[in-house]
mmCIF file of C-alpha atoms in Angstrom:
data_model
loop_
_atom_site.group_PDB
_atom_site.id
_atom_site.type_symbol
_atom_site.label_atom_id
_atom_site.label_comp_id
_atom_site.label_asym_id
_atom_site.label_seq_id
_atom_site.Cartn_x
_atom_site.Cartn_y
_atom_site.Cartn_z
ATOM 1 C CA GLN D 1 0.000 0.000 0.000
ATOM 2 C CA LYS D 2 1.345 3.414 -0.926
ATOM 3 C CA GLU D 3 1.919 5.859 1.911
ATOM 4 C CA VAL D 4 -0.274 8.527 0.303
ATOM 5 C CA GLU D 5 -2.793 7.746 -2.420
ATOM 6 C CA GLN D 6 -4.780 10.037 -4.660
ATOM 7 C CA ASN D 7 -6.937 9.488 -7.691
ATOM 8 C CA SER D 8 -4.799 10.800 -10.549
ATOM 9 C CA GLY D 9 -7.811 12.016 -12.509
ATOM 10 C CA PRO D 10 -8.231 13.940 -14.647
ATOM 11 C CA LEU D 11 -11.208 15.335 -12.790
ATOM 12 C CA SER D 12 -13.406 17.668 -14.815
ATOM 13 C CA VAL D 13 -15.819 19.981 -13.014
ATOM 14 C CA PRO D 14 -18.103 22.675 -14.478
ATOM 15 C CA GLU D 15 -17.385 26.257 -13.506
ATOM 16 C CA GLY D 16 -19.283 27.236 -10.384
ATOM 17 C CA ALA D 17 -19.642 23.665 -9.116
ATOM 18 C CA ILE D 18 -17.893 22.013 -6.155
ATOM 19 C CA ALA D 19 -14.706 20.095 -6.861
ATOM 20 C CA SER D 20 -13.953 17.271 -4.444
ATOM 21 C CA LEU D 21 -10.437 15.877 -4.169
ATOM 22 C CA ASN D 22 -9.612 12.858 -2.045
ATOM 23 C CA CYS D 23 -6.543 11.417 -0.387
ATOM 24 C CA THR D 24 -5.906 8.369 1.781
ATOM 25 C CA TYR D 25 -2.815 7.662 3.853
ATOM 26 C CA SER D 26 -1.376 4.546 5.400
ATOM 27 C CA ASP D 27 0.171 5.721 8.686
ATOM 28 C CA ARG D 28 -2.624 5.697 11.257
ATOM 29 C CA GLY D 29 -0.583 7.880 13.575
ATOM 30 C CA SER D 30 -0.120 10.762 11.126
ATOM 31 C CA GLN D 31 -0.891 14.109 12.728
ATOM 32 C CA SER D 32 -0.534 16.705 9.996
ATOM 33 C CA PHE D 33 -1.810 16.930 6.453
ATOM 34 C CA PHE D 34 -1.189 19.398 3.670
ATOM 35 C CA TRP D 35 -2.741 20.277 0.318
ATOM 36 C CA TYR D 36 -0.650 21.872 -2.405
ATOM 37 C CA ARG D 37 -1.711 23.271 -5.762
ATOM 38 C CA GLN D 38 0.678 23.037 -8.684
ATOM 39 C CA TYR D 39 0.113 24.769 -11.981
ATOM 40 C CA SER D 40 1.775 23.290 -15.031
ATOM 41 C CA GLY D 41 5.437 24.264 -15.135
ATOM 42 C CA LYS D 42 5.326 25.864 -11.685
ATOM 43 C CA SER D 43 6.267 24.770 -8.186
ATOM 44 C CA PRO D 44 3.768 23.521 -5.575
ATOM 45 C CA GLU D 45 1.947 26.166 -3.563
ATOM 46 C CA LEU D 46 0.647 25.407 -0.065
ATOM 47 C CA ILE D 47 -3.084 26.082 0.090
ATOM 48 C CA MET D 48 -4.286 24.232 3.203
ATOM 49 C CA SER D 49 -2.949 22.503 6.271
ATOM 50 C CA ILE D 50 -5.093 20.517 8.706
ATOM 51 C CA TYR D 51 -4.209 18.821 11.972
ATOM 52 C CA SER D 52 -7.504 17.972 13.691
ATOM 53 C CA ASN D 53 -10.472 15.844 12.731
ATOM 54 C CA GLY D 54 -13.277 17.764 11.078
ATOM 55 C CA ASP D 55 -13.429 20.626 8.637
ATOM 56 C CA LYS D 56 -11.176 23.619 8.122
ATOM 57 C CA GLU D 57 -12.364 26.401 5.850
ATOM 58 C CA ASP D 58 -10.320 29.073 4.087
ATOM 59 C CA GLY D 59 -12.215 31.103 1.533
ATOM 60 C CA ARG D 60 -13.502 28.797 -1.174
ATOM 61 C CA PHE D 61 -11.399 25.904 0.119
ATOM 62 C CA THR D 62 -12.425 23.398 2.795
ATOM 63 C CA ALA D 63 -10.183 20.615 4.033
ATOM 64 C CA GLN D 64 -11.833 17.658 5.728
ATOM 65 C CA LEU D 65 -9.954 15.191 7.906
ATOM 66 C CA ASN D 66 -11.125 11.818 9.213
ATOM 67 C CA LYS D 67 -8.278 10.128 11.067
ATOM 68 C CA ALA D 68 -10.321 7.011 11.856
ATOM 69 C CA SER D 69 -10.794 6.399 8.140
ATOM 70 C CA GLN D 70 -7.315 7.723 7.277
ATOM 71 C CA TYR D 71 -8.871 10.055 4.775
ATOM 72 C CA VAL D 72 -8.360 13.725 3.976
ATOM 73 C CA SER D 73 -10.209 15.671 1.327
ATOM 74 C CA LEU D 74 -10.223 19.103 -0.245
ATOM 75 C CA LEU D 75 -13.390 20.792 -1.435
ATOM 76 C CA ILE D 76 -13.278 23.776 -3.760
ATOM 77 C CA ARG D 77 -16.537 25.694 -3.872
ATOM 78 C CA ASP D 78 -17.612 27.914 -6.770
ATOM 79 C CA SER D 79 -14.851 26.422 -8.943
ATOM 80 C CA GLN D 80 -13.130 28.845 -11.293
ATOM 81 C CA PRO D 81 -11.085 28.150 -14.431
ATOM 82 C CA SER D 82 -8.070 29.446 -12.483
ATOM 83 C CA ASP D 83 -8.478 26.450 -10.140
ATOM 84 C CA SER D 84 -7.414 24.151 -12.983
ATOM 85 C CA ALA D 85 -4.193 22.597 -11.689
ATOM 86 C CA THR D 86 -2.775 19.467 -10.108
ATOM 87 C CA TYR D 87 -3.575 19.128 -6.419
ATOM 88 C CA LEU D 88 -1.083 17.279 -4.253
ATOM 89 C CA CYS D 89 -1.820 15.741 -0.879
ATOM 90 C CA ALA D 90 1.178 15.542 1.477
ATOM 91 C CA VAL D 91 1.592 13.690 4.761
ATOM 92 C CA PRO D 92 4.779 13.601 6.861
ATOM 93 C CA ASN D 93 6.205 10.148 7.435
ATOM 94 C CA ARG D 94 6.399 9.936 11.219
ATOM 95 C CA ARG D 95 9.414 7.679 11.174
ATOM 96 C CA ASN D 96 11.712 10.094 9.375
ATOM 97 C CA GLU D 97 9.463 13.170 9.220
ATOM 98 C CA LYS D 98 9.922 13.557 5.483
ATOM 99 C CA LEU D 99 6.957 14.920 3.602
ATOM 100 C CA THR D 100 5.456 12.203 1.416
ATOM 101 C CA PHE D 101 3.401 13.360 -1.533
ATOM 102 C CA GLY D 102 0.636 11.633 -3.400
ATOM 103 C CA THR D 103 0.883 11.508 -7.169
ATOM 104 C CA GLY D 104 -1.599 14.371 -7.454
ATOM 105 C CA THR D 105 -5.050 14.812 -8.964
ATOM 106 C CA ARG D 106 -5.288 16.832 -12.146
ATOM 107 C CA LEU D 107 -8.340 19.092 -11.954
ATOM 108 C CA THR D 108 -9.863 20.847 -14.956
ATOM 109 C CA ILE D 109 -12.612 23.422 -14.511
ATOM 110 C CA ILE D 110 -14.788 23.637 -17.593
ATOM 111 C CA PRO D 111 -16.113 27.145 -18.373
ATOM 112 C CA LYS F 1 8.074 38.801 3.251
ATOM 113 C CA ALA F 2 10.161 37.516 0.349
ATOM 114 C CA GLY F 3 9.606 33.908 -0.635
ATOM 115 C CA VAL F 4 12.022 31.081 -1.230
ATOM 116 C CA THR F 5 14.507 31.782 -3.994
ATOM 117 C CA GLN F 6 16.447 29.263 -6.024
ATOM 118 C CA THR F 7 19.292 29.737 -8.447
ATOM 119 C CA PRO F 8 19.812 29.035 -11.202
ATOM 120 C CA ARG F 9 16.327 28.541 -12.610
ATOM 121 C CA TYR F 10 17.478 26.504 -15.597
ATOM 122 C CA LEU F 11 20.573 24.442 -16.155
ATOM 123 C CA ILE F 12 21.830 22.210 -18.938
ATOM 124 C CA LYS F 13 24.675 19.855 -18.127
ATOM 125 C CA THR F 14 26.411 16.902 -19.755
ATOM 126 C CA ARG F 15 26.599 13.390 -18.346
ATOM 127 C CA GLY F 16 29.469 12.992 -15.938
ATOM 128 C CA GLN F 17 29.559 16.645 -14.916
ATOM 129 C CA GLN F 18 28.596 17.922 -11.505
ATOM 130 C CA VAL F 19 26.167 20.646 -10.547
ATOM 131 C CA THR F 20 25.467 22.853 -7.534
ATOM 132 C CA LEU F 21 22.050 24.339 -6.872
ATOM 133 C CA SER F 22 21.353 27.084 -4.381
ATOM 134 C CA CYS F 23 18.369 27.885 -2.181
ATOM 135 C CA SER F 24 17.646 30.861 0.051
ATOM 136 C CA PRO F 25 14.790 30.220 2.470
ATOM 137 C CA ILE F 26 12.149 32.627 3.708
ATOM 138 C CA SER F 27 13.671 35.010 6.204
ATOM 139 C CA GLY F 28 13.591 33.464 9.670
ATOM 140 C CA HIS F 29 13.110 29.913 8.427
ATOM 141 C CA ARG F 30 15.819 27.527 9.530
ATOM 142 C CA SER F 31 14.576 24.310 7.929
ATOM 143 C CA VAL F 32 15.336 23.670 4.274
ATOM 144 C CA SER F 33 14.257 20.539 2.421
ATOM 145 C CA TRP F 34 15.112 19.462 -1.100
ATOM 146 C CA TYR F 35 12.900 17.468 -3.449
ATOM 147 C CA GLN F 36 13.230 16.016 -6.916
ATOM 148 C CA GLN F 37 10.194 16.052 -9.186
ATOM 149 C CA THR F 38 9.932 13.957 -12.332
ATOM 150 C CA PRO F 39 6.901 12.948 -14.393
ATOM 151 C CA GLY F 40 7.460 9.276 -13.617
ATOM 152 C CA GLN F 41 8.289 9.382 -9.903
ATOM 153 C CA GLY F 42 6.493 12.511 -8.772
ATOM 154 C CA LEU F 43 7.853 14.497 -5.844
ATOM 155 C CA GLN F 44 10.543 12.671 -3.918
ATOM 156 C CA PHE F 45 12.299 13.831 -0.766
ATOM 157 C CA LEU F 46 16.070 14.242 -0.983
ATOM 158 C CA PHE F 47 17.125 15.668 2.373
ATOM 159 C CA GLU F 48 16.327 18.182 5.077
ATOM 160 C CA TYR F 49 18.656 20.565 6.853
ATOM 161 C CA PHE F 50 18.007 22.417 10.078
ATOM 162 C CA SER F 51 20.516 24.711 11.735
ATOM 163 C CA GLU F 52 23.291 23.466 9.451
ATOM 164 C CA THR F 53 22.636 19.803 10.305
ATOM 165 C CA GLN F 54 21.159 17.193 8.024
ATOM 166 C CA ARG F 55 18.111 15.849 9.838
ATOM 167 C CA ASN F 56 16.755 13.410 7.298
ATOM 168 C CA LYS F 57 17.768 11.863 4.027
ATOM 169 C CA GLY F 58 15.706 10.200 1.324
ATOM 170 C CA ASN F 59 16.559 7.170 -0.778
ATOM 171 C CA PHE F 60 18.982 8.719 -3.226
ATOM 172 C CA PRO F 61 22.540 7.658 -4.037
ATOM 173 C CA GLY F 62 25.525 9.315 -2.444
ATOM 174 C CA ARG F 63 26.031 11.401 -5.592
ATOM 175 C CA PHE F 64 23.388 13.682 -4.131
ATOM 176 C CA SER F 65 24.637 15.772 -1.264
ATOM 177 C CA GLY F 66 23.825 19.028 0.392
ATOM 178 C CA ARG F 67 24.774 21.480 3.047
ATOM 179 C CA GLN F 68 23.378 24.424 4.923
ATOM 180 C CA PHE F 69 25.150 27.570 5.955
ATOM 181 C CA SER F 70 24.829 29.608 9.120
ATOM 182 C CA ASN F 71 22.472 32.047 7.359
ATOM 183 C CA SER F 72 20.191 29.059 6.526
ATOM 184 C CA ARG F 73 20.971 29.209 2.821
ATOM 185 C CA SER F 74 21.389 25.739 1.418
ATOM 186 C CA GLU F 75 23.167 24.163 -1.512
ATOM 187 C CA MET F 76 22.607 20.834 -3.176
ATOM 188 C CA ASN F 77 25.293 19.105 -5.203
ATOM 189 C CA VAL F 78 24.945 16.280 -7.695
ATOM 190 C CA SER F 79 28.140 14.678 -8.908
ATOM 191 C CA THR F 80 28.699 12.449 -11.946
ATOM 192 C CA LEU F 81 25.423 13.430 -13.543
ATOM 193 C CA GLU F 82 23.298 10.781 -15.231
ATOM 194 C CA LEU F 83 20.541 11.251 -17.802
ATOM 195 C CA GLY F 84 18.021 10.166 -15.173
ATOM 196 C CA ASP F 85 18.943 13.139 -13.002
ATOM 197 C CA SER F 86 17.037 15.415 -15.375
ATOM 198 C CA ALA F 87 14.283 16.813 -13.201
ATOM 199 C CA LEU F 88 12.840 19.815 -11.446
ATOM 200 C CA TYR F 89 14.695 20.308 -8.175
ATOM 201 C CA LEU F 90 12.641 22.041 -5.544
ATOM 202 C CA CYS F 91 13.683 23.603 -2.314
ATOM 203 C CA ALA F 92 11.189 24.178 0.498
ATOM 204 C CA SER F 93 11.627 26.155 3.663
ATOM 205 C CA SER F 94 9.811 25.878 6.950
ATOM 206 C CA GLY F 95 9.770 27.736 10.211
ATOM 207 C CA LEU F 96 9.609 24.434 12.064
ATOM 208 C CA ALA F 97 11.517 21.215 11.629
ATOM 209 C CA GLY F 98 9.553 18.007 11.742
ATOM 210 C CA GLU F 99 6.094 16.902 10.808
ATOM 211 C CA PHE F 100 4.158 20.033 11.837
ATOM 212 C CA GLY F 101 6.176 22.488 9.785
ATOM 213 C CA GLU F 102 4.392 23.973 6.804
ATOM 214 C CA GLN F 103 6.757 23.864 3.846
ATOM 215 C CA TYR F 104 6.881 26.634 1.259
ATOM 216 C CA PHE F 105 8.447 25.852 -2.083
ATOM 217 C CA GLY F 106 10.725 27.931 -4.226
ATOM 218 C CA PRO F 107 10.301 28.176 -8.014
ATOM 219 C CA GLY F 108 12.651 25.266 -8.622
ATOM 220 C CA THR F 109 15.681 24.619 -10.781
ATOM 221 C CA ARG F 110 15.014 22.758 -14.012
ATOM 222 C CA LEU F 111 18.043 20.541 -14.671
ATOM 223 C CA THR F 112 18.503 18.909 -18.045
ATOM 224 C CA VAL F 113 21.286 16.346 -18.454
ATOM 225 C CA THR F 114 22.317 15.549 -22.018
#
């Protein structure tokens, strides 16, 4: 089982709709979780971090964490064409504390 | 606050050569991590430095090395370059070492080995 798994997509969502991105992780003891957005040809940009079970909202973005199910998700409300990017889920490996990234989900917002 | 800077942004080298990449973290950040990103392998951790000490190392051969200076700037060196070393090399800085530190990436150095 991979340490961090994401559906690679592509995920196509109409403009104005909610985009839902999912991530599962293998280390039950993981305590911190990060979402990055990466535009083509650019470096990853941190958009959300979450440490506790439940929801964390920041503008149009909501991160949801369920440690019992080892599942973290990112919701993007009122999706805009500028949200089209690859979204990377990252979880630190507790053994060596290195940040382990999923393969990313490519999101396309259709105008 | 200025972000993470990396130099050079683009580099073309020949097999067998060596290369040094530089990273300046966000002011006040003492943790610097390096990653390699390729289409096939995704983002892979190389190493992390904190206060001039290497804290963690990923699964890369000894040809990949790094160091950190007292001003937190970091350099990464790759010796005896191979074609497979062509990648985007990313540096990330954090105000905290360890699993709770939010990492902020620089623009990356695109290395092409011919």
